[in-house]
Coordinates of C-alpha atoms in Angstrom, one line a residue:
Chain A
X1 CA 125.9 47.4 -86.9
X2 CA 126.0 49.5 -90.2
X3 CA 126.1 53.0 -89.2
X4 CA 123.8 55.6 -90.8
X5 CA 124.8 58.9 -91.3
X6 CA 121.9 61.5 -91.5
X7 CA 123.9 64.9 -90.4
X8 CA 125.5 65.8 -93.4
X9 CA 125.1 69.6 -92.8
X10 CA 127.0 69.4 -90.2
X11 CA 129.6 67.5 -91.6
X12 CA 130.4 65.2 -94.7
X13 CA 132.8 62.3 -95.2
X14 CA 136.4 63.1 -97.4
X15 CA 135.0 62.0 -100.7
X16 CA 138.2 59.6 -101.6
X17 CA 138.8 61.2 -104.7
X18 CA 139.5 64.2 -103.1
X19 CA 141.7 62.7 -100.5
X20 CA 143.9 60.8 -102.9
X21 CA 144.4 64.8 -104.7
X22 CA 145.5 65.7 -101.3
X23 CA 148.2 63.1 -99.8
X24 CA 150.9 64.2 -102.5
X25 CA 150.8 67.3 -100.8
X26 CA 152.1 66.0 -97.1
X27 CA 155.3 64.9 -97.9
X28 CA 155.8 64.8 -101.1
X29 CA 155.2 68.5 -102.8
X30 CA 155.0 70.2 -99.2
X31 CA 156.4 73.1 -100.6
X32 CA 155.3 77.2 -99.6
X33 CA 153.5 78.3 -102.9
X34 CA 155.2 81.5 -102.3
X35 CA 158.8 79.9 -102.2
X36 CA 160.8 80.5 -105.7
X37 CA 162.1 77.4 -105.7
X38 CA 160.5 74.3 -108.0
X39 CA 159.4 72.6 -104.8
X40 CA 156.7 75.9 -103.8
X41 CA 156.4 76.6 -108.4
X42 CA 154.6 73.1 -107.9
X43 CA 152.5 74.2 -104.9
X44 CA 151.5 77.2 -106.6
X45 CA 150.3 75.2 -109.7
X46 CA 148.1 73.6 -108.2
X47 CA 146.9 76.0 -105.6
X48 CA 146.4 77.5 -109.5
X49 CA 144.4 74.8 -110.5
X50 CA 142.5 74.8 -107.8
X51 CA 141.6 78.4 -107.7
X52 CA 140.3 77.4 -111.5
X53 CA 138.4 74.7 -110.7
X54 CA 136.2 76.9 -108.1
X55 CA 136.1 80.2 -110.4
X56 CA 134.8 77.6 -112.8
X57 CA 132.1 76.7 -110.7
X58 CA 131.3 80.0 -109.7
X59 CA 131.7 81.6 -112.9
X60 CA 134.1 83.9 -112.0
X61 CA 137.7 85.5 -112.2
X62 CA 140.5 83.5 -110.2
X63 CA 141.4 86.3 -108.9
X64 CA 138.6 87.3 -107.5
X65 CA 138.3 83.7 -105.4
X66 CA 140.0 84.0 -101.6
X67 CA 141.0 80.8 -99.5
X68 CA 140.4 80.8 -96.0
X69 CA 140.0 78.5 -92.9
X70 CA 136.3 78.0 -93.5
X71 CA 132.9 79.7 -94.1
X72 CA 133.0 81.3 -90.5
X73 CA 136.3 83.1 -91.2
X74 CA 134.8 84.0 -94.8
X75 CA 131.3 85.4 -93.3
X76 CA 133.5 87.4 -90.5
X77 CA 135.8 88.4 -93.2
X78 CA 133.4 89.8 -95.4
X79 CA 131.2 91.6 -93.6
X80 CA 133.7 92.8 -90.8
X81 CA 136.1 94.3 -94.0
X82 CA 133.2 96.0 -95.4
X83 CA 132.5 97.9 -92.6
X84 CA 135.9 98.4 -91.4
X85 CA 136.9 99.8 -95.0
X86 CA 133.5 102.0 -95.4
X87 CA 134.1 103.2 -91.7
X88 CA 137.4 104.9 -92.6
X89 CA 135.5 107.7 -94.2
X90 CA 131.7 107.3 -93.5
X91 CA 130.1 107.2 -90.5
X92 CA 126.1 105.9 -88.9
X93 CA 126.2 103.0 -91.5
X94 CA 123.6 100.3 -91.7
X95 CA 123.5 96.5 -91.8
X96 CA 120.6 94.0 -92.9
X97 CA 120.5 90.1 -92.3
X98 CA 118.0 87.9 -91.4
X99 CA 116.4 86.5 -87.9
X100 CA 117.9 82.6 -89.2
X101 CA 121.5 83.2 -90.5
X102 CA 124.4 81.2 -89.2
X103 CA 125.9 82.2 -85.7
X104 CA 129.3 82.8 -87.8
X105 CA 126.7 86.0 -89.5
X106 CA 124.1 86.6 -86.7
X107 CA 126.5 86.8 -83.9
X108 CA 129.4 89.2 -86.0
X109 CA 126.4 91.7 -86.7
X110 CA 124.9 91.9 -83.2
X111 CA 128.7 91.9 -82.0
X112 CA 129.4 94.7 -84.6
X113 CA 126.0 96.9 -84.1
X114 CA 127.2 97.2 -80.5
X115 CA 129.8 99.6 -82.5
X116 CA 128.9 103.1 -82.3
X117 CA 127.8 103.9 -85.7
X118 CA 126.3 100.8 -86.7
X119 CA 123.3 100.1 -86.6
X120 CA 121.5 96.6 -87.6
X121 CA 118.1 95.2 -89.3
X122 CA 116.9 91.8 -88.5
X123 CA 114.4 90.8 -91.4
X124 CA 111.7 88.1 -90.3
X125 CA 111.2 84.8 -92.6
X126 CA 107.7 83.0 -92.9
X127 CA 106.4 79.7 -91.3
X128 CA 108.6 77.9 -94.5
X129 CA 111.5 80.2 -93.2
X130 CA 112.0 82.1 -96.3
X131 CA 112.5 85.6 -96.1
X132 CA 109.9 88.1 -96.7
X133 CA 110.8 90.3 -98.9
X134 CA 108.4 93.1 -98.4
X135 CA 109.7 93.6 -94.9
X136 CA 113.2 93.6 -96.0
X137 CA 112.3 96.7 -98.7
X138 CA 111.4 98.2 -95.7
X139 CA 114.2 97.7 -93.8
X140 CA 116.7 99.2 -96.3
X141 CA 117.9 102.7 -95.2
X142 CA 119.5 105.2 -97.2
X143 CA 122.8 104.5 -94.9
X144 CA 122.4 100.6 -95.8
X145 CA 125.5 99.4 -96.8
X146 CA 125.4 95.8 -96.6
X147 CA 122.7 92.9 -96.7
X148 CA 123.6 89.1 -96.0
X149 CA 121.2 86.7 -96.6
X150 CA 122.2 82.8 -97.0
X151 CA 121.3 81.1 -99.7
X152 CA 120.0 78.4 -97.8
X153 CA 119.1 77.7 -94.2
X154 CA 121.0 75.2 -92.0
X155 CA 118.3 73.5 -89.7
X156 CA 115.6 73.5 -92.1
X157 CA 116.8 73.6 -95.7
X158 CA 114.4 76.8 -96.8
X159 CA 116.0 78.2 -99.9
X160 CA 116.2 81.9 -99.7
X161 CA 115.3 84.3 -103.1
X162 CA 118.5 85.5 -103.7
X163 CA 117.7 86.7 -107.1
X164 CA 115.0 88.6 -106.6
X165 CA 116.7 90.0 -103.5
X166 CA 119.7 91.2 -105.5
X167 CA 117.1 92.9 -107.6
X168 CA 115.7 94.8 -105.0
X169 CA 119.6 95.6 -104.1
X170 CA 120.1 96.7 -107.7
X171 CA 117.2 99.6 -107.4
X172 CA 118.3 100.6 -104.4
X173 CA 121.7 101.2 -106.0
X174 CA 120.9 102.2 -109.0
X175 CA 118.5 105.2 -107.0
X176 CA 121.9 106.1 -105.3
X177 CA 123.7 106.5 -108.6
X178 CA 127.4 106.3 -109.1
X179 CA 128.8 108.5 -106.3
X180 CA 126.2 107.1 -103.4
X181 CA 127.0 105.3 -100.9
X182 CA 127.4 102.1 -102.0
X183 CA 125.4 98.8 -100.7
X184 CA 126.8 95.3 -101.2
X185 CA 125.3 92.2 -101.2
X186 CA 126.7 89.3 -99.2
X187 CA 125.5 85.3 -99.6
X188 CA 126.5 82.5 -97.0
X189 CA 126.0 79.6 -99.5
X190 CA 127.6 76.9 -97.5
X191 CA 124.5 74.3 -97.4
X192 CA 123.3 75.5 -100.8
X193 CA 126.8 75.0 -102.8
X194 CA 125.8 71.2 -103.5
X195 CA 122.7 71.7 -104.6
X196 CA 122.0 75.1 -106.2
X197 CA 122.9 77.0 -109.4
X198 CA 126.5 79.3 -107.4
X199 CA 127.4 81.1 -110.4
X200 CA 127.7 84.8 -108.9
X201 CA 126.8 87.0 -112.2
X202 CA 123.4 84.7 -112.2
X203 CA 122.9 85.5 -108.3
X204 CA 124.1 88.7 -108.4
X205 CA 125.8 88.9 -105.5
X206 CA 129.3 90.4 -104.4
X207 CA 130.2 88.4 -101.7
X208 CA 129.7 84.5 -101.5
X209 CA 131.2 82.2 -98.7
X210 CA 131.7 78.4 -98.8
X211 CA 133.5 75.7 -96.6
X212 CA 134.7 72.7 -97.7
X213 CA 133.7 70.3 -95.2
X214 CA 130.2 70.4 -96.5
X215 CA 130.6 69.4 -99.9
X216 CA 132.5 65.9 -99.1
X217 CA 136.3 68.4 -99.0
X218 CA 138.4 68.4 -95.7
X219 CA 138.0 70.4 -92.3
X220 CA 139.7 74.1 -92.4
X221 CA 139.3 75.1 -95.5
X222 CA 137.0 77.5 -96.9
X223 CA 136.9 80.6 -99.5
X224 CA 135.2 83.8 -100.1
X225 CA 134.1 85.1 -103.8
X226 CA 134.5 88.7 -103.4
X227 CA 133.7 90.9 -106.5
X228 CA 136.8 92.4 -108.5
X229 CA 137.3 96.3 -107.8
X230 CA 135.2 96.3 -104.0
X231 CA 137.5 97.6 -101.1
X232 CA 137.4 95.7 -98.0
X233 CA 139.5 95.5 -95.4
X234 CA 141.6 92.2 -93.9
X235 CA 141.0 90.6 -90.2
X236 CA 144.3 89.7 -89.9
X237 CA 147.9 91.4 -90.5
X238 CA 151.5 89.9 -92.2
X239 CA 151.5 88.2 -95.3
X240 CA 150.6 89.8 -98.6
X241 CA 149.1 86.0 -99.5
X242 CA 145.6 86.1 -101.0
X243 CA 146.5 89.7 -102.2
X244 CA 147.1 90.9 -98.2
X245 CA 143.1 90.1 -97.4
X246 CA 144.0 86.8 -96.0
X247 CA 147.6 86.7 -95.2
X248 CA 149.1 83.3 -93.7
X249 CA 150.8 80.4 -95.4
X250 CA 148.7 79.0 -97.8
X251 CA 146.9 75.7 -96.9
X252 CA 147.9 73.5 -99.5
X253 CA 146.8 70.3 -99.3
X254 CA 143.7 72.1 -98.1
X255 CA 143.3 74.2 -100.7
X256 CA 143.9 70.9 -103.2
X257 CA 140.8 68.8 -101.8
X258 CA 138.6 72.0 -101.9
X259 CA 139.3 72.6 -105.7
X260 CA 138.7 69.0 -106.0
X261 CA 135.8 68.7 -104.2
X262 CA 134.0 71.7 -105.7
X263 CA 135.1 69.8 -109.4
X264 CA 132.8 66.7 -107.8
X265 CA 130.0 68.8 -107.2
X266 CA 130.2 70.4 -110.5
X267 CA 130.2 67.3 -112.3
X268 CA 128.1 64.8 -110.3
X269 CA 125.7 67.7 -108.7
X270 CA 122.4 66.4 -110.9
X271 CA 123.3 62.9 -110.4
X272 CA 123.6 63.6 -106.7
X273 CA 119.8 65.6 -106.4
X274 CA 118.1 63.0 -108.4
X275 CA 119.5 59.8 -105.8
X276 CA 118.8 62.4 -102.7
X277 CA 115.6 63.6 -103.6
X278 CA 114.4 59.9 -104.0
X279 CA 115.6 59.2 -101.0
X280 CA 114.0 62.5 -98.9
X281 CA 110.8 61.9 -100.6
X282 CA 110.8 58.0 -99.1
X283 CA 111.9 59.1 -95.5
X284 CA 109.0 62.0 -95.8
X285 CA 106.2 59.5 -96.3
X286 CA 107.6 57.4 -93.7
X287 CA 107.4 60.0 -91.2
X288 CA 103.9 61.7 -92.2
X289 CA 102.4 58.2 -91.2
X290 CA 103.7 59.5 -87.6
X291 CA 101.2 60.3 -84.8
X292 CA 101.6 64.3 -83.7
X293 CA 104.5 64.7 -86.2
X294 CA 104.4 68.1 -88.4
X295 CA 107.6 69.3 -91.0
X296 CA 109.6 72.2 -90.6
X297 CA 110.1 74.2 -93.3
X298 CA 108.9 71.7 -95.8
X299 CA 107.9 72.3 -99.6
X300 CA 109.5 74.0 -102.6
X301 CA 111.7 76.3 -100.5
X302 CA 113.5 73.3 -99.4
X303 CA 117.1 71.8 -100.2
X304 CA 116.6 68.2 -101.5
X305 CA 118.6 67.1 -98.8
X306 CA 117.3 68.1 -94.9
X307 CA 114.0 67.5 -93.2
X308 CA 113.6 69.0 -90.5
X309 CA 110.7 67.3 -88.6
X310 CA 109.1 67.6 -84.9
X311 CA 107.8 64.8 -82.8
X312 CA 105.1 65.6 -79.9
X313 CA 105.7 64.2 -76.2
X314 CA 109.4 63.3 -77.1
X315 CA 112.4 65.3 -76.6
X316 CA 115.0 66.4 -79.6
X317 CA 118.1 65.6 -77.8
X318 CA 116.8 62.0 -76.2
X319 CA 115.6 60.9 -79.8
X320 CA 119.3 62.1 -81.1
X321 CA 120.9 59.8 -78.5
X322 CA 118.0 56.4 -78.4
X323 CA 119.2 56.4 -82.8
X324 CA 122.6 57.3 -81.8
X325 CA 122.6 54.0 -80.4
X326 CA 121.0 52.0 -82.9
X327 CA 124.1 53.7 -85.3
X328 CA 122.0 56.6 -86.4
X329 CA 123.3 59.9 -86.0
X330 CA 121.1 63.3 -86.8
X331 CA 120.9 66.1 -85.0
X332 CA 118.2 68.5 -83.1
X333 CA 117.4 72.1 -82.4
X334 CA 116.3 71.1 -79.5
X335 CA 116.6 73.9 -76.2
X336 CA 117.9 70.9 -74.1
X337 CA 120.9 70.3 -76.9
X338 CA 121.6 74.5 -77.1
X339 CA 124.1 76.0 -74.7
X340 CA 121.6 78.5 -73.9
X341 CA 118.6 76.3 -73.0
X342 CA 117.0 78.6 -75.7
X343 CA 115.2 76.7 -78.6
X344 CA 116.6 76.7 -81.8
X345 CA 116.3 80.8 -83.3
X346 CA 115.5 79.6 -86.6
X347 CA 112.4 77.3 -85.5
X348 CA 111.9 80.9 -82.9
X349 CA 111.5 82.9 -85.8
X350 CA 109.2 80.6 -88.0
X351 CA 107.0 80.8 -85.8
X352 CA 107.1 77.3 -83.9
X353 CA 106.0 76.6 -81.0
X354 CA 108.2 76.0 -78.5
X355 CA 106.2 72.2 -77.7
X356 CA 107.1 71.7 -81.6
X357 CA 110.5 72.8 -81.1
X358 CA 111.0 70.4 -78.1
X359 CA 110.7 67.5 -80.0
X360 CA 112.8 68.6 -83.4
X361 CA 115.4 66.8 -85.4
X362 CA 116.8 67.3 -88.5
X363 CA 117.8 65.0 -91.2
X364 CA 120.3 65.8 -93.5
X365 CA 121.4 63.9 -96.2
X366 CA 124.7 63.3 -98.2
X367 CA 125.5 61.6 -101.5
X368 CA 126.6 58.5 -99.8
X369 CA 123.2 57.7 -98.5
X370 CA 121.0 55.3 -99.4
X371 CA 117.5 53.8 -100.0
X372 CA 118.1 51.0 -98.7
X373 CA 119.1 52.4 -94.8
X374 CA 115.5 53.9 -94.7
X375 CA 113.9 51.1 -93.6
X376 CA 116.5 50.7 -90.8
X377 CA 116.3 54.2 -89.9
X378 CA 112.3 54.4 -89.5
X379 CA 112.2 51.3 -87.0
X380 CA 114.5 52.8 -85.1
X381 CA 112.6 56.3 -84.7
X382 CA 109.2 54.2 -84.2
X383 CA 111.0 52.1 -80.9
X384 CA 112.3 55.8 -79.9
X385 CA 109.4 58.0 -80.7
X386 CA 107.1 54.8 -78.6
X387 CA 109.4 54.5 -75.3
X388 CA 109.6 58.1 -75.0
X389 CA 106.1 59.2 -75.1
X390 CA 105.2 56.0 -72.9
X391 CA 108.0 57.5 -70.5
X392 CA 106.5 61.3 -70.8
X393 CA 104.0 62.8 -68.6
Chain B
X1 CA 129.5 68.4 -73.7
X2 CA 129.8 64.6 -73.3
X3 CA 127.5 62.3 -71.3
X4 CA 129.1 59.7 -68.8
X5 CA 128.5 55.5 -69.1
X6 CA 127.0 55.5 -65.8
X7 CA 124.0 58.4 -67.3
X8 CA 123.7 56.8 -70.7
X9 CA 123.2 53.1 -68.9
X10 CA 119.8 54.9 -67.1
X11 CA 118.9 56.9 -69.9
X12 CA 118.7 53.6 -71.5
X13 CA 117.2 51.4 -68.8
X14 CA 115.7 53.9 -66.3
X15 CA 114.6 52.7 -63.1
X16 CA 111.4 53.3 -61.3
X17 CA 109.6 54.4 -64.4
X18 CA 105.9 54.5 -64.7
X19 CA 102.8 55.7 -62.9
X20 CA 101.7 54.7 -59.3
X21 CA 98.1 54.6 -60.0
X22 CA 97.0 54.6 -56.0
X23 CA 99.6 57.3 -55.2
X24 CA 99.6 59.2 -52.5
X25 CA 100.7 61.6 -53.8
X26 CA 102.2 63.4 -57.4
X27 CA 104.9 66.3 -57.3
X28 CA 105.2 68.1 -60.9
X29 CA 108.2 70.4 -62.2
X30 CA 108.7 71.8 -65.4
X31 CA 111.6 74.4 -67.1
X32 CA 109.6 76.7 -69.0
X33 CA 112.7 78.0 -70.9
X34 CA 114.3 74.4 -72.2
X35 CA 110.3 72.6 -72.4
X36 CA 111.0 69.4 -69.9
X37 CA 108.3 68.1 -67.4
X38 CA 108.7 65.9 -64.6
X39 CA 106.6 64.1 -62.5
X40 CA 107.2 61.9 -59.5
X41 CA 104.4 59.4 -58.0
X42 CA 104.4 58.5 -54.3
X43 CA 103.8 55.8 -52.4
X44 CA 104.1 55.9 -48.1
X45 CA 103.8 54.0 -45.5
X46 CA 105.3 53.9 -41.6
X47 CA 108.7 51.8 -40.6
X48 CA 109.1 49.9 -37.7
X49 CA 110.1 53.3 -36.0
X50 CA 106.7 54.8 -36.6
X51 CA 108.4 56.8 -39.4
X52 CA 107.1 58.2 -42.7
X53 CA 109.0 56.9 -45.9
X54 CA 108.8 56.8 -49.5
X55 CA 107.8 53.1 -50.1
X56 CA 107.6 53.6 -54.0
X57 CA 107.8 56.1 -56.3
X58 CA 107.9 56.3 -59.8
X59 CA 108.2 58.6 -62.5
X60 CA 107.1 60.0 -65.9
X61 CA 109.6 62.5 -67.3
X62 CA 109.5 64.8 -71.0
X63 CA 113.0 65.9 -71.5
X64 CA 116.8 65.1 -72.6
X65 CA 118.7 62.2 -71.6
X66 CA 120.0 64.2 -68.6
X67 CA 116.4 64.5 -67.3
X68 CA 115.0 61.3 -67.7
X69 CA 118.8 59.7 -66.1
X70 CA 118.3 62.5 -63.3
X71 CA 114.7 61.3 -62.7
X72 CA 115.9 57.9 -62.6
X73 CA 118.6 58.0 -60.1
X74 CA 116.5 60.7 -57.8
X75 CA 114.2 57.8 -57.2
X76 CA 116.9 55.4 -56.6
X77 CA 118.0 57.7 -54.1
X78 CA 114.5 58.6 -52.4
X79 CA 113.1 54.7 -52.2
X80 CA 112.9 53.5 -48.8
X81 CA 113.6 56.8 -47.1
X82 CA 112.4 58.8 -44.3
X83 CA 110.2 62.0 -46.4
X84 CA 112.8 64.4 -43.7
X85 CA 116.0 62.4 -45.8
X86 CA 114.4 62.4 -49.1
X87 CA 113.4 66.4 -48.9
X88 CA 117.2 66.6 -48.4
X89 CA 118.3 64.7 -51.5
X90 CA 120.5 67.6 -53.2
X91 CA 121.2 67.9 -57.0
X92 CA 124.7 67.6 -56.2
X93 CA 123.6 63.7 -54.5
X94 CA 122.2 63.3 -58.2
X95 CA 125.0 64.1 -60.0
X96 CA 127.4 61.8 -58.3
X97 CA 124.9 59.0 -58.6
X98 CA 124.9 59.7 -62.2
X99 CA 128.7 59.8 -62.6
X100 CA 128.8 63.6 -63.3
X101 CA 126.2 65.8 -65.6
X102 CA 127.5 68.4 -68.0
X103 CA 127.5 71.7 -66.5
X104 CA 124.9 72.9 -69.0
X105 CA 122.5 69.8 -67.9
X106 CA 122.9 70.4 -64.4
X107 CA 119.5 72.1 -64.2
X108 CA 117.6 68.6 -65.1
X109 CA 118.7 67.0 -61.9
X110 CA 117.8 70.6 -60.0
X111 CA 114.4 69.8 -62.0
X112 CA 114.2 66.1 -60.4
X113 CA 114.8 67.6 -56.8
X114 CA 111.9 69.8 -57.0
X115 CA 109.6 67.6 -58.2
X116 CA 110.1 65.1 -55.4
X117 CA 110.1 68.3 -53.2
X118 CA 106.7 69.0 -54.4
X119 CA 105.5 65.2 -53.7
X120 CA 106.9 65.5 -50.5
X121 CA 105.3 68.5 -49.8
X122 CA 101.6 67.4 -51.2
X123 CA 101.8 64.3 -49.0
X124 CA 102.2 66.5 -46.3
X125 CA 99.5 69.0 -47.2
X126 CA 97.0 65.6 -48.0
X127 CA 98.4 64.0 -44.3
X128 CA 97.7 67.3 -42.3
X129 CA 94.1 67.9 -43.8
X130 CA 93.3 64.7 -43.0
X131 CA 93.9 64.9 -39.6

């Protein structure tokens, strides 16, 4: 049985490329970049080169790129430094994010509003789950200091307008002048960075997190872009690595696969939309011939590679594990498959149902897919999606 | 979270699944918060002893692969026994019959137990009236 692998925003495959970059740097150059000695000067190059490859990408300064264990630690470590530098001399500040960010965002800034002086805004997204950016105007206070929006959503794909929210940033800023208090502008672009334009000028953002796990790069690895001259503060203490803001030996052959996987995306990205959109667009006609079937999130708003799709009378999690064992794997935001028996809060705050929400998976796709495994896929939904409404109520 | 052979095997093949058309009675529970149903058919008739029991009993179940394994074993457990035994069936009976449940998907076989509960308890409404 050929296995078919629908959940790449959860996780990718090693693209072999990149592994290949990596092995040298087990056993044979294991050196501590910040060793003297030829073995860590040969680290260091090519922690180097992969700092350039990524600043390339991002059309940025190397210096201004930080490596760390992953996009969680990069959210936490932007927007807890932020507020942990601004709060050494200003006090009742004021955070913005949206109702269908990440945990690693959602969860730091109801964990830090609990903080007195610190207060948070929660702007609401529309039935596509894109942010409305009339209500987030209102939201901004004149004690906002920071505003994190991802680029693009994890369950349902709905691209977010980063540009024109970084406009709205830039009045706001520009209305404060020089000496106000300043407002930054942070961007989780983990499930955008293979598919969307990342260079920060263009964005205009000052903060941008990434994780290489998603873009076909190995697990624990990650970096934050964090705009040269803007003060924030480290989460951890000891090392004066990554300029004291992330101190710990340096991940090598980490760091290695991430600068080579980001130099994949760069250089296949438009090769890579065209086979996934063609690919999407074939499982999306598929499914619209479903009975009691509607789309999540679907349209222009939408990453080329998830579909996030809900089936009446049959249950997320029990459609996950019935293609599960036909060798498909996807996943569902489901209340059954959540912790919390809550449905998932990004479906909440779209506005669907909670009978919609029941019955939701999400398909997400990776380079390595093809169009051929449609076929496969579909008669295995149409045996699950039949023996579990014949089995429902 | 990880599901055991035993609760996969009757997610896949459950037993007892269906509708009794000329039941005597139907018990329904549902978690509003996680969005699974349950219902349970039964079917009874007198022993040798003159005693109630469940002689069938099927169900129809909307939910995760904990609920519809949780609603299969509960009627594995229930067929063939005296309504005072089968009112004392116990989620923890459930679980063991299923080879353990999560912790987080304990409340589907909670969910299964009521909704025999609630057949039980019909029946026994139904039985009285008629009498």
């Amino acid at each position: 049985m050929k296995e078919i692998y629908y959940d790449n925003s959860a996780t990718t495959k090693v693209d072999p490329r990149v592994l290949q970059e990596m092995l040298p740097f087990f056993q044979e150059n294991f050196g501590n970049p910040n060793s003297a000695h030829s073995s860590g000067q040969s680290a260091l190059s090519a922690i180097d080169d992969a700092r350039e490859k990524i600043a390339n990408y991002l059309s940025c300064e190397t210096q201004e790129i930080i490596f760390t264990s992953g996009a969680t630690e990069s959210n936490n470590l932007a927007i807890q430094g932020i507020i942990n530098s601004l709060l050494q001399t200003q006090d009742n500040l004021h955070i913005i994010t949206s109702k269908i960010e990440h945990p690693s965002v959602l969860e730091v800034f109801k964990t830090i509003s609990k903080k007195e002086g610190i207060e948070a805004g929660f702007v609401e997204v529309d039935s596509a789950g894109v942010v409305k950016l009339e209500k987030l105007k209102e939201l901004i206070q004149p004690n906002t200091v920071l505003i994190s929006i991802m680029y693009a959503n994890n369950e349902v794909g709905s691209i977010q307008p980063i540009r024109e929210i970084s406009e709205i940033i830039k009045v706001e800023r520009d209305r404060r002048g020089e000496k106000g208090l300043p407002i930054y502008f942070h961007v989780d672009a983990v499930q955008a960075f293979n598919y969307l334009p990342c260079q920060v000028n263009w964005l205009g953002v000052d903060f941008l997190s990434f994780s290489g796990h998603k873009i076909f790069g190995p697990k624990g690895i990650g970096g934050l872009f964090a705009k040269r001259g803007i003060k924030f503060e480290p989460l951890a203490f000891g090392g004066h690595q990554e300029y004291s803001l992330r101190p710990g030996t340096l991940n090598v052959p980490g760091i290695v696969g991430l600068g080579k996987a980001v130099e994949l995306v760069a250089d296949e990205q438009e090769k890579n939309i065209q086979k996934i959109k063609k690919i999407k667009s074939k499982i999306a006609g598929e499914l619209e011939k479903f009975e009691n079937v509607r789309f999540n999130g679907k349209g222009e708003f939408q990453l080329p590679n998830i579909i996030n799709v809900s089936f009446q009378n049959a249950e997320g999690e029990s459609i996950l594990m019935l293609l599960d064992m036909d060798g498909v794997a996807v996943s569902t935001g489901s209340a059954c498959s959540s912790g919390s028996l809550e449905p998932s809060h990004v479906l909440t705050a779209m506005g669907v149902q909670p009978k919609w929400a029941h019955g939701s998976i999400r398909i997400s796709l990776g380079k390595d897919n093809t169009e051929v495994e449609v076929n496969t896929f579909i008669k295995s939904l149409t045996v699950a999606i039949k023996k579990l409404r014949e089995m429902a109520p | 979270m990880q599901y055991s052979k035993k609760l996969l095997e009757y997610f896949k093949n459950p037993h007892n699944q269906g509708k009794i058309k000329d039941a005597d009675a139907v018990g329904e529970a549902g978690n509003i918060k996680c969005g699974d149903i349950m219902k349970i058919y039964i079917k009874v008739k007198k022993n040798q002893a003159g005693e109630e029991i469940i002689d069938d009993i099927k169900f129809e179940t909307l939910g995760c692969a904990a609920a519809i394994a949780a609603s299969s074993s509960l009627t594995d457990l229930a067929k063939g026994k005296t309504l005072d035994s089968a009112m004392k069936i116990t989620k923890q009976d459930i679980v063991e019959e299923l080879g353990g449940v999560p912790l987080i998907k304990q409340h589907c076989s909670i969910l299964a137990q009521n909704a025999l509960k609630k057949a039980i308890e019909n029946y026994l409404l139904v039985s009285e009236k008629a009498r």
